[in-house]
PDB file of C-alpha atoms in Angstrom:
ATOM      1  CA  UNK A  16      13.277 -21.769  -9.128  1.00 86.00           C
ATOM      2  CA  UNK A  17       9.595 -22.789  -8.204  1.00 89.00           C
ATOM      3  CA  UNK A  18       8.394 -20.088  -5.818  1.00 93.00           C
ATOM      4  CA  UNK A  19       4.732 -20.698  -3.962  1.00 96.00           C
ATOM      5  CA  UNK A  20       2.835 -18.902  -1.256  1.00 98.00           C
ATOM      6  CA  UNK A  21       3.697 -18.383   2.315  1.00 98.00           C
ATOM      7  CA  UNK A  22       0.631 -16.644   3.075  1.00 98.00           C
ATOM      8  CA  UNK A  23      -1.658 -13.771   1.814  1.00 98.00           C
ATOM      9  CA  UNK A  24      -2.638 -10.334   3.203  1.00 98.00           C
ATOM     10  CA  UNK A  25      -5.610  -9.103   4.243  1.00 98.00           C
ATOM     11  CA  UNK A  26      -6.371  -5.399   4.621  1.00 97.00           C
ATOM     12  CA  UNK A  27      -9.222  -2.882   4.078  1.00 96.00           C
ATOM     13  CA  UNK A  28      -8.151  -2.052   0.479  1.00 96.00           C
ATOM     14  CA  UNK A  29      -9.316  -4.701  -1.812  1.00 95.00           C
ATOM     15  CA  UNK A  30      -8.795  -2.607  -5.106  1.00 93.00           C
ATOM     16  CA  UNK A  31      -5.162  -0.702  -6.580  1.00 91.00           C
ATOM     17  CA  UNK A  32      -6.903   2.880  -6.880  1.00 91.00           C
ATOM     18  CA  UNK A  33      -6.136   4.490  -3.120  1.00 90.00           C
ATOM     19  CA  UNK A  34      -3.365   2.007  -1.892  1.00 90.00           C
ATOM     20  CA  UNK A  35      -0.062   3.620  -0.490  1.00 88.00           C
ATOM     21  CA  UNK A  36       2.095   4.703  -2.927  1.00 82.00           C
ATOM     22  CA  UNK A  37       5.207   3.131  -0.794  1.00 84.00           C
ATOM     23  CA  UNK A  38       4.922   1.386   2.671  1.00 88.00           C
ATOM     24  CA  UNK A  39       5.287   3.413   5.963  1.00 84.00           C
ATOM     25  CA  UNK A  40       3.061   6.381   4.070  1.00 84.00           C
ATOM     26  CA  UNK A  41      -0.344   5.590   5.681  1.00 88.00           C
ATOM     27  CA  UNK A  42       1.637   4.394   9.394  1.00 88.00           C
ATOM     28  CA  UNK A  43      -1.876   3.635  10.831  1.00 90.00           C
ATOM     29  CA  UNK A  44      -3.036   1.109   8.011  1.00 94.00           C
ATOM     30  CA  UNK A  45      -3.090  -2.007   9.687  1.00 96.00           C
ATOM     31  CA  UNK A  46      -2.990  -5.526   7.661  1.00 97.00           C
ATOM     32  CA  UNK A  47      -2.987  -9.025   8.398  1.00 98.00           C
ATOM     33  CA  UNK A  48      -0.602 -11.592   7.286  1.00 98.00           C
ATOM     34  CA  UNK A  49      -2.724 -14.738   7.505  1.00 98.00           C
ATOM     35  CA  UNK A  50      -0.213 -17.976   6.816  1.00 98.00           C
ATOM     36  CA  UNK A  51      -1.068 -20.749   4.855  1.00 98.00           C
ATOM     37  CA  UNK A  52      -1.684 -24.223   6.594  1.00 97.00           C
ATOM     38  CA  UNK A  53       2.206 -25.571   5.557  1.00 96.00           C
ATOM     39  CA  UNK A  54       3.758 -22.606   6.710  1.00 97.00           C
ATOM     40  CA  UNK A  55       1.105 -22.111  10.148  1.00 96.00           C
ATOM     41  CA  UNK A  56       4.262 -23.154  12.285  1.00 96.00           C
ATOM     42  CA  UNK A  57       4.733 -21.756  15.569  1.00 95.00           C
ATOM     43  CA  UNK A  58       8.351 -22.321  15.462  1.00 97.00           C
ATOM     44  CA  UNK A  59       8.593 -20.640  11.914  1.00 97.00           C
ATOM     45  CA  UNK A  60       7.747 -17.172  14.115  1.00 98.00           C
ATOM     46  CA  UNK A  61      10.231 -17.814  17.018  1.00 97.00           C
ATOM     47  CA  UNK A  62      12.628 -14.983  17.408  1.00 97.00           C
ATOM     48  CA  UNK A  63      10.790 -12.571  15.632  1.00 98.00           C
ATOM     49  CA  UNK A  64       8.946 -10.643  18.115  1.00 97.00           C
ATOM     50  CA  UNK A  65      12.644  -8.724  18.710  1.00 97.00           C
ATOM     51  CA  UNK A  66      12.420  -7.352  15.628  1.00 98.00           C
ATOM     52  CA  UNK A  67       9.937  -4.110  15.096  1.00 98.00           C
ATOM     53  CA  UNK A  68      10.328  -3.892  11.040  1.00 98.00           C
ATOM     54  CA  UNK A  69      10.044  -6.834   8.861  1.00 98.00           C
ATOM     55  CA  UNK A  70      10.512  -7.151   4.939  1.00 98.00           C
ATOM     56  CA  UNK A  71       7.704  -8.403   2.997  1.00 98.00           C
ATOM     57  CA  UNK A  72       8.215 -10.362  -0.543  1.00 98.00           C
ATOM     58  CA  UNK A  73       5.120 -10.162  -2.650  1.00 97.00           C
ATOM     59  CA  UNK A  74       3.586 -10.616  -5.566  1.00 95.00           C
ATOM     60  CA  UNK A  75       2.484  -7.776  -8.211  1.00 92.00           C
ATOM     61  CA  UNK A  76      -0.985  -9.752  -8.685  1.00 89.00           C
ATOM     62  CA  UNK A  77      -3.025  -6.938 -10.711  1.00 85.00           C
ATOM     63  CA  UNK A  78      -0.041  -6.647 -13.052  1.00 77.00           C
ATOM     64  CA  UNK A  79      -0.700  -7.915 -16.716  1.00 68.00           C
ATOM     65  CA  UNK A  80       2.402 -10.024 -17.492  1.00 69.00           C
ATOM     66  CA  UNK A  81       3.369  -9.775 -21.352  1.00 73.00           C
ATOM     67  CA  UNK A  82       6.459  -8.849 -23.029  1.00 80.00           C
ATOM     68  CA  UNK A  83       8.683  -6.697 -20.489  1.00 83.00           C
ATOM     69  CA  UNK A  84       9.920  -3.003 -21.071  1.00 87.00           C
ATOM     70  CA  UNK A  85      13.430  -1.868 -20.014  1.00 92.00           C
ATOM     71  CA  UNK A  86      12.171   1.368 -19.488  1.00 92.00           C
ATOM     72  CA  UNK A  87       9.164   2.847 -17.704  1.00 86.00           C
ATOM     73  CA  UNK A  88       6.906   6.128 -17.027  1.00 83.00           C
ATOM     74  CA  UNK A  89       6.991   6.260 -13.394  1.00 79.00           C
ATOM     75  CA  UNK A  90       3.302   8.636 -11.897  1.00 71.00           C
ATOM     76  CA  UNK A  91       5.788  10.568  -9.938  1.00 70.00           C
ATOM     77  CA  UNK A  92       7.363  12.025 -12.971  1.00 73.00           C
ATOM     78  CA  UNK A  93       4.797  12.953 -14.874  1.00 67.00           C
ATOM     79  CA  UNK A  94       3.800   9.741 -17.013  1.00 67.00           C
ATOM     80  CA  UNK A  95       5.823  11.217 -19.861  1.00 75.00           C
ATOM     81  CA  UNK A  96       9.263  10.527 -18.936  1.00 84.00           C
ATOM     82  CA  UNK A  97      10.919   7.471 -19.279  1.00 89.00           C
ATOM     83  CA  UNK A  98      13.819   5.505 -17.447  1.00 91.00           C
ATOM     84  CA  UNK A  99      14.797   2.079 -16.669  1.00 93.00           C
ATOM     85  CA  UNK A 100      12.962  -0.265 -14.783  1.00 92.00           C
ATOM     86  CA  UNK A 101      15.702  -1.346 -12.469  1.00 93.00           C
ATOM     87  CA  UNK A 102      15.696   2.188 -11.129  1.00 91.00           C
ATOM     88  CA  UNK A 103      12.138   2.562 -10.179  1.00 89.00           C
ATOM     89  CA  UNK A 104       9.766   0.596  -8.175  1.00 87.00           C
ATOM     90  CA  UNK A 105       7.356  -0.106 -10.655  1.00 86.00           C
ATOM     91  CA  UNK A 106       5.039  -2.716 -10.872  1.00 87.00           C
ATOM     92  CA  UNK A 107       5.440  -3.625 -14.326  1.00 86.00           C
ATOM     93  CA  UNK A 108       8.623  -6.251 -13.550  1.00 88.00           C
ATOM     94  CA  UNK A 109       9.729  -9.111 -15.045  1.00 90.00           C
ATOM     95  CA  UNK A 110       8.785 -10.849 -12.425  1.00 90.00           C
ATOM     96  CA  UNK A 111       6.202  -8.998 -10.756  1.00 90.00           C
ATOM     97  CA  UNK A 112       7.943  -9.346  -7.270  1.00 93.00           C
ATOM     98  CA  UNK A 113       7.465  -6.451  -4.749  1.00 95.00           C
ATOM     99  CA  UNK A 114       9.617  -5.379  -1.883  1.00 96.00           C
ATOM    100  CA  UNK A 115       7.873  -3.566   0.954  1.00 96.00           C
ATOM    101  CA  UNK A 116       8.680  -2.516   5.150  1.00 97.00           C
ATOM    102  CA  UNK A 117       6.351  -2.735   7.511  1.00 97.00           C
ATOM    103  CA  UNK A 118       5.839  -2.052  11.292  1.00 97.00           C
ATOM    104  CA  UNK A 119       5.123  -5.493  13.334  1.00 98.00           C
ATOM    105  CA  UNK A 120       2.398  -4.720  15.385  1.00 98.00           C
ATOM    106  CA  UNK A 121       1.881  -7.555  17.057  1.00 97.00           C
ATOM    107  CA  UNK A 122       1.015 -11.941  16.429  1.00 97.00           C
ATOM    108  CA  UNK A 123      -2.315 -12.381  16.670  1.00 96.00           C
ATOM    109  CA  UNK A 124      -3.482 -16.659  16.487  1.00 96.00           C
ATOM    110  CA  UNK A 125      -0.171 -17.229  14.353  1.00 96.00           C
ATOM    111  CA  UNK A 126      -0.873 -14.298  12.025  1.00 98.00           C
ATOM    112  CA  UNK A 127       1.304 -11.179  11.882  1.00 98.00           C
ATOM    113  CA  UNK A 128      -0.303  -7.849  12.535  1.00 98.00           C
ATOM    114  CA  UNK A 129       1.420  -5.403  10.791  1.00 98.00           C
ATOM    115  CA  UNK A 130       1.284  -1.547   9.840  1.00 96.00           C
ATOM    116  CA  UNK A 131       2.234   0.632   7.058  1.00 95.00           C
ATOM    117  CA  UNK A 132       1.893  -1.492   4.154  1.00 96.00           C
ATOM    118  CA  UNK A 133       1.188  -0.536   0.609  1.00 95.00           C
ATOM    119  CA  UNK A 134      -0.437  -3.905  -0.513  1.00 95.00           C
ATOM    120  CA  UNK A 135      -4.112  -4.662  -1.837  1.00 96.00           C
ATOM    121  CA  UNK A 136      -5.839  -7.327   0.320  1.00 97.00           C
ATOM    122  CA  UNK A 137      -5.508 -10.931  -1.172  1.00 97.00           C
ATOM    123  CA  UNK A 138      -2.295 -10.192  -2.517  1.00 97.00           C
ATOM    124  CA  UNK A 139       0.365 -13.128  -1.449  1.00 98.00           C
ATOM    125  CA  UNK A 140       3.254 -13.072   0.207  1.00 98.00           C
ATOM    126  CA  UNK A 141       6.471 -15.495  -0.935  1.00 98.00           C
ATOM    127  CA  UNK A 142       8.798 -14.547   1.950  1.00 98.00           C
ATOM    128  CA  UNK A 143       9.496 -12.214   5.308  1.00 98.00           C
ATOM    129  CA  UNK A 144      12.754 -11.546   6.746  1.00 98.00           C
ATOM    130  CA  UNK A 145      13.601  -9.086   9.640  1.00 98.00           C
ATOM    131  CA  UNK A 146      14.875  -5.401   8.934  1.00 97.00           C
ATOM    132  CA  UNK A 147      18.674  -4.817  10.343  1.00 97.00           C
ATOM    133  CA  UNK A 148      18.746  -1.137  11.062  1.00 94.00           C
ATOM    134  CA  UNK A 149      22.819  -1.763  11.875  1.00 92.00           C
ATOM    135  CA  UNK A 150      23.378  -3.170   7.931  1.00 93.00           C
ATOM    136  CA  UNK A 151      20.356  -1.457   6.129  1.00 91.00           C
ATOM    137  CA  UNK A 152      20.108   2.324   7.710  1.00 89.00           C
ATOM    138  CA  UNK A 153      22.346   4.453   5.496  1.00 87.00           C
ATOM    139  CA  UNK A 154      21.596   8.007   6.008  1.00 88.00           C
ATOM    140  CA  UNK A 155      23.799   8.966   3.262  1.00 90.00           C
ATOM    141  CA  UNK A 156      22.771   7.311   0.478  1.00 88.00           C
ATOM    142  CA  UNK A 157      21.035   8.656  -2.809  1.00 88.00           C
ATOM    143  CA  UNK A 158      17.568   8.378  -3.735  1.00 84.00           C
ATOM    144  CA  UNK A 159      17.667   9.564  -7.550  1.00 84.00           C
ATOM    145  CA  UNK A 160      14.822  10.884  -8.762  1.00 76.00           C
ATOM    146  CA  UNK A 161      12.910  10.471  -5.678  1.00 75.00           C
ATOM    147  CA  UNK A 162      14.989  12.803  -3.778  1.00 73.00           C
ATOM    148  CA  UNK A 163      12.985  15.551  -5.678  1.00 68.00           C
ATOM    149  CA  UNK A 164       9.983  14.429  -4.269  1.00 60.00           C
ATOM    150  CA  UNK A 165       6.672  16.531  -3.930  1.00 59.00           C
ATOM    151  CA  UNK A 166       4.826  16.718  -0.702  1.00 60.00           C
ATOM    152  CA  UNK A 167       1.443  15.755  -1.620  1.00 68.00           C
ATOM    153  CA  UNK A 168      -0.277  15.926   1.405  1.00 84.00           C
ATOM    154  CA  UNK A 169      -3.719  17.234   1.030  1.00 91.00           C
ATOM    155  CA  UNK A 170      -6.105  18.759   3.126  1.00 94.00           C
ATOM    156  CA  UNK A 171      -9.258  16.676   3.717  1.00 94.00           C
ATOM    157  CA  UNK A 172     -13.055  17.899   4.218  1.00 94.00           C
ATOM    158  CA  UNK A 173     -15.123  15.194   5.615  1.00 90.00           C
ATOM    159  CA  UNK A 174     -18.670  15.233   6.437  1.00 87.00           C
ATOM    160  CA  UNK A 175     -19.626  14.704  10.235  1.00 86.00           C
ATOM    161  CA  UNK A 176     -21.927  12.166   8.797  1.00 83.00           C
ATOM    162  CA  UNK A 177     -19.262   9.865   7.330  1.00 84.00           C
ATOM    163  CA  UNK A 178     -18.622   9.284  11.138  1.00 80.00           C
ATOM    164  CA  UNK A 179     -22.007   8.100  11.826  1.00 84.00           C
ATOM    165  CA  UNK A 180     -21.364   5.221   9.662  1.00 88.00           C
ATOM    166  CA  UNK A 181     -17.415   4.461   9.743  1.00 88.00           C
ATOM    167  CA  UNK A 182     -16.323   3.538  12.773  1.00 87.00           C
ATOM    168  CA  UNK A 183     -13.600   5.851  14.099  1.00 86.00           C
ATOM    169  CA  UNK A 184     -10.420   3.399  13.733  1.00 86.00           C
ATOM    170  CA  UNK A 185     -11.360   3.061   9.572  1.00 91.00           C
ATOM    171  CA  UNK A 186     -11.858   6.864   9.586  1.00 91.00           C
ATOM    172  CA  UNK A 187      -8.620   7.919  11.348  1.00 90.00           C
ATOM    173  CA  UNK A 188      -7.073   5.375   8.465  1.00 92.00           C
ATOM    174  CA  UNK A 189      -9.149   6.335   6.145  1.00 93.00           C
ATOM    175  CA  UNK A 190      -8.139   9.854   6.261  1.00 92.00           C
ATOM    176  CA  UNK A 191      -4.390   9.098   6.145  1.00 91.00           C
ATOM    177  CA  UNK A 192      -4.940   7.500   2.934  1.00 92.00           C
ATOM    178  CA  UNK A 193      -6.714  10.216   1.816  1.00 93.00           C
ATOM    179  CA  UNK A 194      -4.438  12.858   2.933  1.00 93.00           C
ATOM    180  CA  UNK A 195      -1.812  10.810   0.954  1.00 87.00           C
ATOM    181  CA  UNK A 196      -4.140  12.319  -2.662  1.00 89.00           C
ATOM    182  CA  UNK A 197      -4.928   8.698  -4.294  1.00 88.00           C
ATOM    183  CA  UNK A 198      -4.979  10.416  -7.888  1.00 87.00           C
ATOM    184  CA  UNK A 199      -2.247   9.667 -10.382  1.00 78.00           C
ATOM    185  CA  UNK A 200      -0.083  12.519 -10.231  1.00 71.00           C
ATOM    186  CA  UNK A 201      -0.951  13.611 -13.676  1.00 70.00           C
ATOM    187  CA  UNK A 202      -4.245  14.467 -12.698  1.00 74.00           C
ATOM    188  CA  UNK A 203      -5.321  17.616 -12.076  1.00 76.00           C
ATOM    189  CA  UNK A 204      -9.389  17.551 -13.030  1.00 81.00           C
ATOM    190  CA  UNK A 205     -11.026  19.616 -10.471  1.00 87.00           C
ATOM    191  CA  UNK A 206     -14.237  18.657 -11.645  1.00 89.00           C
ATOM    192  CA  UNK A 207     -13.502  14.757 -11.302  1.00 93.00           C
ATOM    193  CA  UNK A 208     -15.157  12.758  -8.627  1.00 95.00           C
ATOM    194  CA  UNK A 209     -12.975   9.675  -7.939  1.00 95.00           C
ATOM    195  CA  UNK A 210     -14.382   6.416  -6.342  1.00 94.00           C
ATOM    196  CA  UNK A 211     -12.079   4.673  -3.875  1.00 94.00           C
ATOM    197  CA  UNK A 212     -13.467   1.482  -2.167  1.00 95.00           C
ATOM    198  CA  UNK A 213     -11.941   0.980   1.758  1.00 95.00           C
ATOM    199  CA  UNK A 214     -12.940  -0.869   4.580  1.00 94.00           C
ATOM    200  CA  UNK A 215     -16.879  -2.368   2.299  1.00 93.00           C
ATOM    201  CA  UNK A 216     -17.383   1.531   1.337  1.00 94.00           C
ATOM    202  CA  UNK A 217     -17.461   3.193  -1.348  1.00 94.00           C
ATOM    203  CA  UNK A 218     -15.845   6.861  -0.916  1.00 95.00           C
ATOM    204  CA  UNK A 219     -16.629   9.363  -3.374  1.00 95.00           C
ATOM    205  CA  UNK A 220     -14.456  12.780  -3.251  1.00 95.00           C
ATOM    206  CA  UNK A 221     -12.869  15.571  -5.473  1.00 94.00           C
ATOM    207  CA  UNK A 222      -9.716  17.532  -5.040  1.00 94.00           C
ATOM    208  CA  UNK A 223      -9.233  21.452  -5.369  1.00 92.00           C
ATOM    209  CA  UNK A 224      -6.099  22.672  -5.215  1.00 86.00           C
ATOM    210  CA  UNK A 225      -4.741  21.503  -1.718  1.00 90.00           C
ATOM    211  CA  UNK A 226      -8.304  20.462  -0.338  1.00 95.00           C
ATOM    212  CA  UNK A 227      -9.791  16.671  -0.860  1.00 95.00           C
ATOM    213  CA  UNK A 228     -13.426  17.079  -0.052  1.00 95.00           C
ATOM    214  CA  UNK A 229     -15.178  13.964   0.692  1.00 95.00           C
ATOM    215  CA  UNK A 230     -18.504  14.060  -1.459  1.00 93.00           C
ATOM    216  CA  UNK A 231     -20.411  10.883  -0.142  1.00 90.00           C
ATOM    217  CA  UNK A 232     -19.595   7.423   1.706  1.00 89.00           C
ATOM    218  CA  UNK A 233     -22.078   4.542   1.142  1.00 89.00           C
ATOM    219  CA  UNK A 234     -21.781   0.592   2.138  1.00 89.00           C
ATOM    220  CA  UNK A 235     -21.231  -1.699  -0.752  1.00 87.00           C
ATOM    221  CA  UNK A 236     -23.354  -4.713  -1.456  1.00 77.00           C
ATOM    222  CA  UNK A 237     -21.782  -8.145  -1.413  1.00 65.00           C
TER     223      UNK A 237
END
């Protein structure tokens, strides 16, 4: 099967470090699904208005393809243990294909506004099909490992002037991410100041214990 583009996303995170961890985390991140010129087809989009979730199929593009593992050490466990790759949503796949929800905001010039994703801008998109609550909602079901999951949600200390320079949609987002803590889960380095680039900044910041203070915000230079 010979798979090609539908159309790529665009979004205010253009690097890996600080992206969701799994769509719907960060509801206000908003992102663009910009179609490419075969595919720019009004009638391709009829219909789907009704529908307030859609599926996105994408592409793992920072992913170094080489020999696959059957098993993997997903952050959320430590980095130490290992289990198979079918039963974790990592990125290293043998075929690097990603499976995300996301909110439809709204279609803006044939584009597709959409919320929640956990995507890097420029990655592409091979397909979209609507979410069925009635056939894909089950309350009941299992969610291994992840049912032990942490709440990570971290307090963050932000400098009034950050909102001199950010305007106050990117901050409000900006601080969901944040609040989300960016760092792989096996780090704990108080001392560490992490860089994560969003909307052309640069945001520096540390993390004690439950707080993520914000050390400085400057532009980056194209």
């Amino acid at each position: 099967m010979i798979i090609e583009p539908i159309a790529y996303i665009e979004n205010d995170m253009p690097k890996k470090f600080g992206v969701p961890r799994q769509s719907g985390i960060a509801k206000n991140f908003l992102s663009r699904i910009v179609f490419e010129d075969k595919y720019r087809d009004p009638n391709a989009l009829r219909g789907i208005k009704e529908y307030s979730h859609l599926w996105l199929i994408w592409e793992f593009t920072e992913t170094i393809k080489g020999e696959w593992s059957p098993t993997v050490r997903p952050p959320r466990l430590g980095g130490n243990k290992r289990v198979g790759v079918f039963a974790t949503r990592s990125p290293n796949r043998p075929n690097n294909l990603g499976l995300t929800l996301v909110r439809l905001e709204e279609i803006c010039d044939g584009d597709l506004i959409v919320s929640g994703a956990d995507i890097i801008s420029g990655t592409p998109i091979y397909d979209i099909k609507p979410y069925l609550p009635g056939f894909e909602s089950i309350p009941e079901a299992k969610g291994g490992f992840a049912d032990d999951y942490t709440d990570y949600t971290l307090k963050v200390d932000c400098p009034p002037s950050l909102l001199e320079i950010i305007p106050e949609d990117k901050y409000r987002t900006l601080i969901d991410i944040l609040s989300t803590d960016p760092r792989p889960s096996y780090q704990n380095d108080t001392e560490r100041i992490y860089g994560l680039e969003y909307a052309g900044f640069e945001i520096k910041f540390k993390v004690n214990e439950n707080t993520l203070k914000i050390i400085n915000a400057e532009r980056l230079k194209f």
